[in-house]
Coordinates of C-alpha atoms in Angstrom, one line a residue:
X1 CA -7.0 305.4 -66.8
X2 CA -8.5 309.2 -65.8
X3 CA -9.9 311.5 -68.6
X4 CA -6.4 313.4 -68.6
X5 CA -4.6 310.4 -69.2
X6 CA -6.0 309.8 -71.9
X7 CA -4.1 311.4 -75.5
X8 CA -5.8 314.1 -77.7
X9 CA -7.9 313.6 -80.1
X10 CA -7.6 313.0 -82.9
X11 CA -6.9 315.8 -85.4
X12 CA -8.8 314.2 -88.4
X13 CA -11.2 313.1 -85.7
X14 CA -11.8 316.9 -84.4
X15 CA -11.6 318.2 -88.3
X16 CA -14.4 315.6 -90.0
X17 CA -16.6 316.1 -85.8
X18 CA -16.4 319.4 -86.5
X19 CA -17.7 319.4 -90.2
X20 CA -20.5 317.8 -88.5
X21 CA -21.2 320.4 -86.4
X22 CA -20.4 323.1 -88.8
X23 CA -23.0 321.1 -91.4
X24 CA -25.9 320.7 -88.6
X25 CA -25.7 324.0 -87.0
X26 CA -28.6 325.0 -88.4
X27 CA -30.7 321.8 -88.0
X28 CA -29.6 321.2 -84.4
X29 CA -30.6 324.7 -83.5
X30 CA -33.5 324.2 -84.5
X31 CA -33.9 320.3 -82.8
X32 CA -33.0 322.3 -79.2
X33 CA -34.9 324.6 -79.6
X34 CA -38.2 322.4 -80.3
X35 CA -36.8 319.9 -77.5
X36 CA -36.7 323.0 -74.7
X37 CA -40.0 324.6 -76.2
X38 CA -40.7 321.0 -74.9
X39 CA -39.4 321.4 -71.5
X40 CA -41.5 321.3 -68.8
X41 CA -40.5 322.7 -65.3
X42 CA -42.8 319.8 -63.5
X43 CA -43.7 316.5 -63.8
X44 CA -45.5 316.2 -67.5
X45 CA -48.7 315.2 -65.8
X46 CA -49.0 318.0 -64.4
X47 CA -50.5 320.4 -67.8
X48 CA -52.9 316.9 -67.8
X49 CA -56.6 318.5 -66.7
X50 CA -58.2 316.1 -64.1
X51 CA -59.7 314.1 -67.1
X52 CA -57.1 312.8 -69.1
X53 CA -54.9 312.9 -65.9
X54 CA -58.3 310.1 -65.0
X55 CA -57.6 308.3 -68.5
X56 CA -54.9 308.1 -67.5
X57 CA -54.2 306.5 -64.5
X58 CA -57.7 304.4 -63.8
X59 CA -56.3 301.0 -64.6
X60 CA -52.9 301.8 -61.7
X61 CA -53.0 300.0 -58.4
X62 CA -54.5 302.9 -55.4
X63 CA -50.6 303.0 -54.3
X64 CA -50.0 303.9 -57.4
X65 CA -52.3 306.4 -57.9
X66 CA -52.4 308.3 -55.1
X67 CA -48.8 308.6 -56.8
X68 CA -49.5 310.2 -59.9
X69 CA -52.0 312.7 -58.2
X70 CA -49.1 313.8 -56.1
X71 CA -46.8 315.9 -58.6
X72 CA -43.4 314.6 -57.3
X73 CA -43.2 311.3 -58.5
X74 CA -41.9 310.6 -61.5
X75 CA -43.8 308.6 -63.7
X76 CA -41.1 306.3 -67.0
X77 CA -42.5 305.2 -70.1
X78 CA -41.8 301.6 -71.2
X79 CA -41.7 300.9 -74.8
X80 CA -42.0 297.3 -75.6
X81 CA -40.5 295.2 -78.2
X82 CA -41.0 291.8 -76.7
X83 CA -42.8 289.4 -78.3
X84 CA -42.1 285.7 -78.0
X85 CA -41.1 284.8 -81.8
X86 CA -37.5 286.4 -81.6
X87 CA -35.5 284.8 -79.7
X88 CA -34.0 288.3 -79.5
X89 CA -36.9 290.3 -77.7
X90 CA -38.4 286.7 -75.9
X91 CA -36.4 287.7 -73.4
X92 CA -38.4 291.1 -72.3
X93 CA -41.8 289.2 -71.7
X94 CA -40.6 289.8 -67.3
X95 CA -39.1 293.1 -68.0
X96 CA -42.3 295.3 -67.1
X97 CA -42.7 293.8 -64.0
X98 CA -39.1 293.9 -63.1
X99 CA -38.6 297.2 -64.2
X100 CA -42.2 298.4 -63.0
X101 CA -40.3 296.7 -58.9
X102 CA -37.0 299.0 -59.6
X103 CA -38.8 302.3 -60.4
X104 CA -40.6 301.8 -56.8
X105 CA -37.8 300.9 -55.1
X106 CA -36.7 304.5 -55.7
X107 CA -40.2 306.2 -55.4
X108 CA -41.2 306.7 -59.7
X109 CA -43.9 305.2 -61.5
X110 CA -43.0 302.5 -64.5
X111 CA -46.6 302.1 -67.5
X112 CA -46.0 300.8 -70.1
X113 CA -46.6 303.5 -72.4
X114 CA -47.0 300.8 -76.0
X115 CA -45.5 298.1 -78.3
X116 CA -44.1 298.1 -81.3
X117 CA -43.8 295.4 -83.8
X118 CA -40.7 293.7 -85.1
X119 CA -40.1 291.4 -87.7
X120 CA -37.1 288.7 -87.7
X121 CA -35.0 289.6 -90.9
X122 CA -33.9 286.0 -89.8
X123 CA -37.3 284.7 -90.8
X124 CA -38.6 286.7 -93.4
X125 CA -34.8 286.2 -95.9
X126 CA -35.4 285.7 -99.8
X127 CA -39.8 285.2 -98.3
X128 CA -41.7 288.6 -99.2
X129 CA -42.5 289.9 -95.9
X130 CA -38.8 290.7 -96.5
X131 CA -40.1 294.2 -98.1
X132 CA -41.7 295.6 -95.3
X133 CA -38.4 294.8 -93.5
X134 CA -36.5 298.1 -93.9
X135 CA -40.5 300.1 -93.5
X136 CA -41.1 299.2 -90.3
X137 CA -38.0 301.5 -89.2
X138 CA -40.4 303.6 -89.3
X139 CA -42.8 302.3 -87.9
X140 CA -41.5 301.5 -84.6
X141 CA -40.6 304.7 -84.6
X142 CA -44.4 306.5 -85.2
X143 CA -45.7 303.5 -83.1
X144 CA -43.0 304.5 -80.0
X145 CA -44.5 307.7 -80.7
X146 CA -47.9 307.6 -80.1
X147 CA -46.8 305.4 -76.7
X148 CA -45.4 308.7 -75.9
X149 CA -47.8 311.1 -77.2
X150 CA -50.3 311.4 -73.9
X151 CA -47.6 313.7 -72.0
X152 CA -47.3 311.1 -69.0
X153 CA -43.9 310.8 -68.8
X154 CA -40.9 312.0 -67.0
X155 CA -38.3 309.7 -68.6
X156 CA -38.4 306.4 -70.8
X157 CA -37.3 303.1 -71.0
X158 CA -36.9 301.4 -74.5
X159 CA -37.0 297.9 -74.8
X160 CA -35.8 296.8 -77.8
X161 CA -32.4 294.8 -79.9
X162 CA -33.3 294.0 -83.5
X163 CA -32.3 294.5 -86.5
X164 CA -34.8 298.5 -87.0
X165 CA -36.0 298.2 -83.6
X166 CA -33.3 299.8 -81.9
X167 CA -33.0 302.8 -85.0
X168 CA -37.1 302.6 -84.9
X169 CA -37.1 303.2 -81.1
X170 CA -34.0 305.7 -80.6
X171 CA -35.7 307.7 -83.9
X172 CA -39.0 308.4 -81.7
X173 CA -36.9 308.5 -78.6
X174 CA -34.5 311.4 -80.4
X175 CA -38.0 312.6 -81.4
X176 CA -39.0 313.1 -77.6
X177 CA -35.5 314.4 -77.0
X178 CA -37.3 316.3 -73.7
X179 CA -37.2 312.7 -72.0
X180 CA -34.5 310.9 -70.2
X181 CA -34.0 307.9 -72.0
X182 CA -32.5 304.6 -71.3
X183 CA -32.1 302.0 -73.6
X184 CA -32.3 298.4 -71.5
X185 CA -31.2 295.0 -73.7
X186 CA -31.7 291.4 -73.7
X187 CA -28.0 290.1 -74.4
X188 CA -27.1 287.3 -76.7
X189 CA -28.0 283.8 -76.7
X190 CA -25.0 281.4 -75.8
X191 CA -22.8 279.8 -78.6
X192 CA -24.5 277.0 -81.1
X193 CA -22.9 275.6 -84.5
X194 CA -20.0 277.6 -84.6
X195 CA -20.7 279.8 -87.9
X196 CA -18.2 278.9 -90.0
X197 CA -19.6 275.5 -89.9
X198 CA -23.5 276.9 -90.8
X199 CA -21.5 279.2 -93.7
X200 CA -19.6 275.2 -94.7
X201 CA -23.4 273.8 -94.7
X202 CA -24.9 276.2 -96.7
X203 CA -22.3 276.1 -98.9
X204 CA -23.0 272.3 -99.2
X205 CA -27.1 272.6 -99.7
X206 CA -26.4 275.3 -102.5
X207 CA -24.1 273.0 -104.3
X208 CA -26.7 270.4 -103.7
X209 CA -24.1 267.9 -101.7
X210 CA -26.1 267.6 -98.5
X211 CA -30.8 267.5 -98.5
X212 CA -32.7 270.5 -96.6
X213 CA -32.8 268.1 -93.4
X214 CA -28.8 268.3 -92.7
X215 CA -29.2 271.6 -93.8
X216 CA -32.0 272.9 -90.8
X217 CA -30.4 270.9 -88.3
X218 CA -27.6 273.4 -88.8
X219 CA -29.4 276.5 -88.5
X220 CA -31.0 275.4 -85.6
X221 CA -28.0 274.4 -84.0
X222 CA -26.8 277.9 -84.2
X223 CA -29.5 279.4 -83.4
X224 CA -31.1 277.4 -81.0
X225 CA -32.0 279.7 -77.5
X226 CA -33.5 283.0 -76.6
X227 CA -31.1 286.4 -76.7
X228 CA -29.6 287.5 -79.9
X229 CA -28.0 286.2 -82.8
X230 CA -24.3 285.5 -82.1
X231 CA -23.4 286.5 -85.2
X232 CA -21.6 290.6 -85.7
X233 CA -25.4 291.4 -87.7
X234 CA -27.1 294.1 -87.2
X235 CA -28.7 293.6 -83.9
X236 CA -25.2 292.7 -82.3
X237 CA -23.8 296.3 -83.9
X238 CA -27.2 298.0 -82.7
X239 CA -25.4 297.0 -79.4
X240 CA -21.8 297.8 -79.7
X241 CA -23.6 301.3 -81.4
X242 CA -25.9 301.9 -78.3
X243 CA -23.4 301.4 -75.6
X244 CA -20.7 303.3 -77.5
X245 CA -22.8 306.3 -77.8
X246 CA -23.9 305.9 -74.0
X247 CA -27.2 305.0 -74.2
X248 CA -27.0 301.7 -72.0
X249 CA -25.3 300.9 -69.4
X250 CA -21.9 300.3 -69.6
X251 CA -20.6 296.5 -70.8
X252 CA -24.7 295.4 -70.3
X253 CA -25.0 294.8 -74.4
X254 CA -23.1 291.6 -74.0
X255 CA -24.5 290.0 -70.9
X256 CA -27.2 286.6 -71.5
X257 CA -30.8 286.6 -70.6
X258 CA -31.6 285.2 -67.6
X259 CA -28.3 285.6 -66.1
X260 CA -28.6 287.0 -62.2
X261 CA -26.0 290.0 -64.1
X262 CA -28.6 290.3 -66.5
X263 CA -31.4 290.7 -64.1
X264 CA -30.0 293.5 -62.0
X265 CA -28.3 295.3 -64.9
X266 CA -31.8 296.2 -65.9
X267 CA -32.9 297.2 -62.1
X268 CA -30.2 299.3 -62.1
X269 CA -31.1 301.0 -65.9
X270 CA -34.6 301.3 -65.1
X271 CA -33.8 303.7 -61.2
X272 CA -30.8 305.3 -63.5
X273 CA -33.6 307.0 -66.1
X274 CA -35.0 308.8 -62.6
X275 CA -31.4 310.6 -62.0
X276 CA -31.8 312.4 -65.2
X277 CA -35.5 313.3 -64.7
X278 CA -36.6 317.0 -64.4
X279 CA -36.9 317.1 -60.8
X280 CA -34.6 314.6 -59.9
X281 CA -32.0 318.0 -60.2
X282 CA -29.3 316.4 -62.7
X283 CA -32.1 316.8 -65.3
X284 CA -30.2 314.8 -69.1
X285 CA -32.9 314.1 -71.9
X286 CA -32.0 312.9 -74.0
X287 CA -31.5 315.1 -77.2
X288 CA -29.0 316.7 -75.0
X289 CA -27.1 313.6 -74.5
X290 CA -26.6 312.4 -78.4
X291 CA -24.4 315.2 -80.2
X292 CA -22.5 315.6 -82.9
X293 CA -19.5 314.0 -80.6
X294 CA -21.4 310.8 -79.9
X295 CA -23.1 310.4 -82.8
X296 CA -19.4 310.3 -84.1
X297 CA -18.2 308.1 -81.4
X298 CA -21.1 305.5 -82.9
X299 CA -19.1 305.9 -86.3
X300 CA -16.6 305.3 -84.7
X301 CA -17.9 301.9 -83.2
X302 CA -19.4 300.4 -85.7
X303 CA -15.9 300.7 -88.0
X304 CA -13.1 299.5 -85.6
X305 CA -15.2 296.4 -85.0
X306 CA -16.7 295.8 -87.9
X307 CA -20.4 296.5 -87.7
X308 CA -23.0 295.9 -89.7
X309 CA -23.7 298.1 -93.2
X310 CA -27.4 298.3 -92.0
X311 CA -25.8 301.1 -89.3
X312 CA -24.9 303.6 -92.4
X313 CA -27.8 304.5 -93.2
X314 CA -29.7 303.3 -90.2
X315 CA -27.0 306.0 -88.2
X316 CA -27.8 308.5 -90.7
X317 CA -31.7 308.8 -89.6
X318 CA -30.7 308.6 -85.9
X319 CA -28.5 311.6 -86.4
X320 CA -31.1 313.1 -88.7
X321 CA -33.7 313.1 -85.8
X322 CA -31.4 315.6 -83.0
X323 CA -31.3 317.7 -86.2
X324 CA -27.3 316.0 -86.7
X325 CA -26.9 315.7 -90.5
X326 CA -24.1 313.0 -91.6
X327 CA -23.1 311.1 -94.9
X328 CA -21.5 308.6 -96.7
X329 CA -18.3 310.8 -97.2
X330 CA -18.4 310.6 -93.1
X331 CA -18.6 307.1 -92.7
X332 CA -15.3 306.2 -95.4
X333 CA -13.6 309.2 -94.7
X334 CA -13.1 308.4 -91.0
X335 CA -12.4 304.5 -92.1
X336 CA -9.3 305.7 -92.9
X337 CA -8.5 306.6 -89.4
X338 CA -9.9 303.9 -87.1
X339 CA -8.3 300.5 -87.3
X340 CA -10.8 297.4 -87.7
X341 CA -10.2 295.9 -83.7
X342 CA -12.1 293.1 -83.6
X343 CA -12.7 289.5 -86.2
X344 CA -16.4 289.2 -85.1
X345 CA -18.2 286.4 -87.9
X346 CA -18.8 287.3 -91.4
X347 CA -15.3 288.8 -90.7
X348 CA -13.7 286.8 -88.4
X349 CA -14.9 282.7 -87.6
X350 CA -15.6 284.5 -84.0
X351 CA -19.1 284.7 -81.7
X352 CA -20.0 287.9 -80.4
X353 CA -20.0 286.0 -76.8
X354 CA -15.7 285.1 -77.9
X355 CA -16.0 289.0 -78.1
X356 CA -17.4 289.6 -75.5
X357 CA -14.9 287.1 -73.6
X358 CA -11.8 288.1 -75.2
X359 CA -11.8 291.1 -73.8
X360 CA -15.3 292.8 -75.6
X361 CA -16.6 296.4 -76.1
X362 CA -14.4 297.6 -72.6
X363 CA -11.4 296.9 -74.6
X364 CA -12.3 298.1 -77.8
X365 CA -13.0 301.6 -75.9
X366 CA -9.9 301.8 -74.4
X367 CA -7.9 301.2 -77.2
X368 CA -10.3 303.8 -79.2
X369 CA -9.0 306.2 -76.4
X370 CA -6.1 305.7 -76.2
X371 CA -5.2 306.5 -79.8
X372 CA -7.2 309.9 -79.8
X373 CA -9.8 308.0 -81.7
X374 CA -13.3 308.8 -79.5
X375 CA -14.7 311.6 -77.9
X376 CA -14.4 311.1 -74.5
X377 CA -15.8 314.1 -73.3
X378 CA -19.3 313.1 -73.8
X379 CA -22.0 313.1 -72.0
X380 CA -23.9 309.2 -71.3
X381 CA -26.6 307.4 -68.7
X382 CA -23.7 306.3 -66.6
X383 CA -22.1 309.8 -65.7
X384 CA -20.6 312.3 -67.6
X385 CA -17.5 310.8 -69.8
X386 CA -16.9 307.9 -72.2
X387 CA -14.2 306.2 -69.7
X388 CA -16.3 304.9 -67.3
X389 CA -17.1 301.9 -70.6
X390 CA -14.2 301.2 -69.8
X391 CA -14.9 299.3 -67.2
X392 CA -17.4 296.1 -66.6
X393 CA -20.8 295.5 -64.5
X394 CA -19.7 292.2 -61.9
X395 CA -21.2 290.9 -59.5
X396 CA -20.5 290.7 -55.3
X397 CA -22.2 289.4 -53.5
X398 CA -24.9 289.8 -55.2
X399 CA -24.2 294.0 -55.6
X400 CA -23.7 295.4 -58.5
X401 CA -20.2 297.2 -59.2
X402 CA -17.8 297.8 -61.9
X403 CA -14.1 297.4 -61.9
X404 CA -12.0 298.0 -64.3
X405 CA -12.4 295.0 -68.0
X406 CA -9.9 294.0 -69.3
X407 CA -6.5 295.8 -70.2
X408 CA -5.1 293.9 -72.7
X409 CA -6.3 291.2 -75.1
X410 CA -7.5 287.8 -73.8
X411 CA -7.7 286.4 -77.4
X412 CA -5.7 288.4 -80.2
X413 CA -7.5 285.9 -83.0
X414 CA -10.7 288.1 -82.1
X415 CA -9.9 291.5 -80.8
X416 CA -5.8 293.6 -81.9
X417 CA -4.3 295.7 -79.6
X418 CA -4.5 299.5 -81.9
X419 CA -0.5 299.3 -82.2
X420 CA -1.1 296.2 -84.5
X421 CA -4.9 296.1 -85.4
X422 CA -6.1 293.2 -88.4
X423 CA -6.5 296.4 -90.6
X424 CA -5.3 300.3 -90.4
X425 CA -8.6 300.3 -92.3
X426 CA -11.5 300.3 -90.7
X427 CA -13.6 298.8 -93.3
X428 CA -16.2 300.4 -94.6
X429 CA -15.4 301.9 -98.0
X430 CA -18.1 305.0 -100.3
X431 CA -17.8 303.3 -104.0
X432 CA -18.2 306.5 -106.3
X433 CA -18.6 306.5 -110.0
X434 CA -21.0 306.7 -113.2
X435 CA -22.9 304.1 -111.1
X436 CA -23.4 306.2 -108.6
X437 CA -22.2 305.8 -104.7
X438 CA -22.9 302.5 -103.1
X439 CA -21.0 301.1 -100.0
X440 CA -18.3 298.0 -99.4
X441 CA -17.5 296.9 -96.4
X442 CA -14.3 296.0 -97.0
X443 CA -13.2 294.9 -93.4
X444 CA -13.8 290.9 -94.5
X445 CA -13.4 290.9 -97.9
X446 CA -10.1 290.1 -98.6
X447 CA -7.2 292.5 -100.5
X448 CA -7.1 290.4 -103.4
X449 CA -10.8 289.5 -104.3
X450 CA -11.9 294.1 -103.3
X451 CA -11.1 294.8 -106.4
X452 CA -12.5 292.9 -109.9
X453 CA -13.7 294.0 -114.1
X454 CA -16.1 291.6 -115.0
X455 CA -18.9 291.8 -117.9
X456 CA -22.1 291.9 -116.2
X457 CA -25.3 289.5 -115.5
X458 CA -28.1 291.6 -114.9
X459 CA -31.0 290.9 -112.4
X460 CA -34.4 292.4 -112.0
X461 CA -35.7 290.3 -109.4
X462 CA -32.7 288.1 -106.7
X463 CA -35.4 284.6 -106.9
X464 CA -33.7 284.2 -111.0
X465 CA -30.6 284.0 -109.2
X466 CA -30.7 281.0 -108.1
X467 CA -32.1 279.1 -110.9
X468 CA -29.0 281.0 -112.7
X469 CA -27.1 279.6 -110.2
X470 CA -28.2 275.6 -111.2
X471 CA -27.4 275.9 -114.6
X472 CA -24.2 276.9 -114.9
X473 CA -25.3 280.3 -116.4
X474 CA -22.3 282.0 -113.0
X475 CA -19.8 280.0 -113.6
X476 CA -17.6 282.7 -115.1
X477 CA -16.2 285.9 -114.1
X478 CA -19.2 288.5 -113.3
X479 CA -20.8 290.9 -111.8
X480 CA -24.0 290.2 -110.4
X481 CA -26.5 293.2 -111.0
X482 CA -29.6 292.5 -108.9
X483 CA -31.4 295.3 -109.0
X484 CA -35.1 296.9 -108.0
X485 CA -34.0 296.3 -104.5
X486 CA -33.6 300.2 -103.7
X487 CA -36.1 302.0 -100.7
X488 CA -38.8 303.5 -103.2
X489 CA -38.6 299.9 -105.9
X490 CA -40.2 297.2 -102.8
X491 CA -38.5 298.8 -100.1
X492 CA -34.8 297.4 -100.0
X493 CA -34.5 293.7 -98.7
X494 CA -31.7 292.6 -97.4
X495 CA -30.1 289.7 -99.7
X496 CA -28.6 287.7 -97.7
X497 CA -29.7 283.8 -99.6
X498 CA -27.4 285.4 -102.7
X499 CA -24.3 284.7 -100.7
X500 CA -24.5 280.5 -101.1
X501 CA -24.2 280.5 -104.4
X502 CA -21.9 283.1 -104.5
X503 CA -19.3 282.3 -102.3
X504 CA -18.9 278.8 -104.2
X505 CA -18.5 280.3 -107.7
X506 CA -15.8 282.0 -105.7
X507 CA -15.1 278.7 -104.4
X508 CA -14.3 277.2 -107.5
X509 CA -12.0 279.7 -108.4
X510 CA -14.3 282.8 -110.1
X511 CA -13.7 286.1 -110.0
X512 CA -17.3 287.4 -108.1
X513 CA -18.7 290.4 -107.0
X514 CA -21.8 291.8 -106.5
X515 CA -23.8 295.6 -107.5
X516 CA -27.2 295.6 -105.8
X517 CA -29.5 298.9 -104.2
X518 CA -30.4 296.6 -101.8
X519 CA -29.2 295.9 -98.9
X520 CA -26.7 292.9 -97.1
X521 CA -26.4 294.0 -93.8
X522 CA -23.2 292.8 -92.5
X523 CA -23.2 288.9 -94.5
X524 CA -21.6 290.1 -97.6
X525 CA -18.5 287.5 -96.3
X526 CA -15.9 287.4 -98.7
X527 CA -17.7 288.4 -101.7
X528 CA -16.6 291.9 -103.2
X529 CA -20.2 293.6 -102.4
X530 CA -20.9 297.8 -103.6
X531 CA -24.5 298.2 -101.5
X532 CA -27.1 300.3 -100.7
X533 CA -26.2 301.7 -104.9
X534 CA -28.1 305.5 -105.1
X535 CA -29.3 306.6 -106.8
X536 CA -31.7 303.0 -107.0
X537 CA -32.8 301.6 -110.6
X538 CA -36.2 302.6 -110.2
X539 CA -36.2 305.9 -109.6
X540 CA -33.7 306.7 -112.2
X541 CA -30.5 305.1 -111.6
X542 CA -28.1 304.4 -113.7
X543 CA -28.2 300.6 -113.1
X544 CA -31.4 300.8 -115.3
X545 CA -28.8 301.0 -118.6
X546 CA -26.8 298.3 -117.7
X547 CA -27.0 295.2 -119.8
X548 CA -25.7 291.8 -120.0
X549 CA -22.1 291.1 -120.5
X550 CA -21.1 295.5 -119.7
X551 CA -17.5 295.3 -118.6
X552 CA -17.8 296.5 -114.5
X553 CA -15.2 298.2 -112.3
X554 CA -15.6 297.1 -109.3
X555 CA -12.6 298.6 -106.6
X556 CA -13.1 298.2 -102.9
X557 CA -9.6 300.1 -102.9
X558 CA -10.2 302.5 -104.7
X559 CA -13.6 303.2 -103.8
X560 CA -14.8 303.3 -108.2
X561 CA -17.7 301.7 -109.3
X562 CA -18.0 302.4 -113.0
X563 CA -20.1 300.7 -116.0
X564 CA -17.0 300.3 -118.2
X565 CA -19.8 301.3 -121.4
X566 CA -18.6 304.6 -124.2
X567 CA -21.5 307.4 -122.9
X568 CA -22.7 307.8 -126.8
X569 CA -23.9 304.4 -126.3
X570 CA -25.6 305.1 -122.7
X571 CA -27.2 308.0 -124.2
X572 CA -28.9 305.7 -126.5
X573 CA -30.3 303.0 -124.3
X574 CA -34.1 302.7 -122.5
X575 CA -34.5 302.8 -118.9
X576 CA -37.2 299.9 -119.1
X577 CA -38.8 300.4 -115.5
X578 CA -40.3 296.1 -115.0
X579 CA -43.3 295.9 -113.6
X580 CA -43.4 295.7 -109.8
X581 CA -47.1 295.2 -108.6
X582 CA -46.7 291.9 -108.5
X583 CA -44.3 292.4 -105.6
X584 CA -46.5 295.3 -104.1
X585 CA -49.0 293.0 -103.1
X586 CA -49.6 290.5 -100.1
X587 CA -47.8 289.6 -97.3
X588 CA -49.4 293.4 -95.8
X589 CA -47.1 294.8 -98.7
X590 CA -49.9 296.9 -100.0
X591 CA -50.4 298.4 -96.9
X592 CA -46.9 300.1 -97.2
X593 CA -47.0 301.9 -100.5
X594 CA -48.2 305.4 -99.6
X595 CA -44.9 304.8 -97.2
X596 CA -43.2 303.4 -99.6
X597 CA -43.2 306.1 -102.8
X598 CA -41.6 308.6 -99.9
X599 CA -39.1 307.2 -99.0
X600 CA -35.5 308.6 -99.1
X601 CA -31.9 307.0 -101.2
X602 CA -29.7 305.4 -99.4
X603 CA -27.6 307.9 -97.9
X604 CA -30.1 309.9 -96.7
X605 CA -31.1 307.1 -94.6
X606 CA -34.0 305.6 -96.5
X607 CA -36.1 307.1 -94.5
X608 CA -39.9 308.1 -94.5
X609 CA -39.4 310.4 -92.0
X610 CA -38.1 314.3 -92.2
X611 CA -36.8 315.4 -89.7
X612 CA -34.2 318.3 -90.3
X613 CA -32.3 318.8 -93.9
X614 CA -28.8 321.9 -93.4
X615 CA -29.3 324.8 -94.9
X616 CA -25.9 325.4 -95.1
X617 CA -24.4 321.9 -96.1
X618 CA -22.5 323.4 -99.1
X619 CA -20.8 320.5 -99.7

């Protein structure tokens, strides 16, 4: 289907995009001025003095040195998140050599400009190290910037997948927005133990019905090889967002590592960035490619697929790096018109491989374009027009080609038609009330569980909940409040370990909800969870005044988050902030103290880097 065959953009999508554009007018103009000033009319290293340039190519091979002395050849930066502990990043070990060979084939040079840290939330979950996780995103952005700072490069390739790595790299890419950029994924691991079975074993362990060996066996059968984890958490949500924003090649996100198709896609991505450099005659810097429409497309993709709630912060930070100002109202109002088209764990039993086999992102994009719910008229790394992303890659006698992807779902339990979606609502709801603002992922929560009014049980540490559960203190209808988990308190760790016990309580028939200024990614499952509460408790949010027994209303349908205590009573209560010093020392946490104090609120991206603020935002 050609661009002209798609219906006009939905009026509400157009209105929200126009509102974002107006809100960002000043900041976006300043950003575009900045990247225009950084543009070079020739290769960037031509601006270096001879001594600078000699340092820049000192370690290169003789033929590469000769090419770099010749100011007609492009030098492409490779920013890699490789390490061999992370399953998702292990495949990147040999990518630099492969990429350099692909670049040589088109007369360009590749240099590994820098490596960035890459931690795994799955390893640090419930551990002290998790309190560095969100902070690592900004560190990754700064680390990538250090690699790019040498002014040697005419384009950049980014090798990263998981939770904070892609957003951090994207923030750096947009800070160097005058450079053409392509992101290169490595793909998911093959399917292991089904997610439903894994969760069942976790709950049995929480109830004491199986031992630790059985739990470890189940986890090892789930996470078993190189590649991203197969559930639809932040890592795979990142890949979907990068592709629907046109920063991957079409169909590249969910091809398995170490396969022939993966290999040729990586080669093609390396060559593609050269087509957009200054001296290609087709200059397309990433800062121009990523505009307001592209950001809106990223949000739409997140909602339509039921992606990770972490992206409600990461997309805000990424957009800000390009001078584009978005907020949670944009997510929530887009949810009102974006249908939920896929069910991937945790909002369904399927994994990402089943999603890909059922038609995958190509089909999702086709359905959304057919409904007028994506901006087709955008630049991508594959060329102009998002309709290119309804195509899938395939090998024709070893040669990479693209063909039209699935025209309809091959498994309607995993991907639904736009005319008969799983839900008419995109599944991300902003909750507002006297407790502040929060996000709920409603796509995974049955409708009859989305509304709860119950007494609070208050915790200042996630580590106190399992003992309380084991002692039977949570065996009642309740709203579990976990506070002092926000950005400035302790770096905003994810609280996945809370889900098995809370899930057990719900299975016993109790009505339970979670309210926290911490994070959950997308793993809240059936538990109604008001997360990212802002203002956080540590900076004076009303969460500090909640007491055990206070009635709280959480309504994922109307968007209410209310502490049902008389204002006069609240006025008499003191806000007591516990001593958090013990939680800020050890596992490297003391090294991040300065960054932690600079983190903005969750709705501002929980970011310690200050990009642009709108001067004409009157909302």
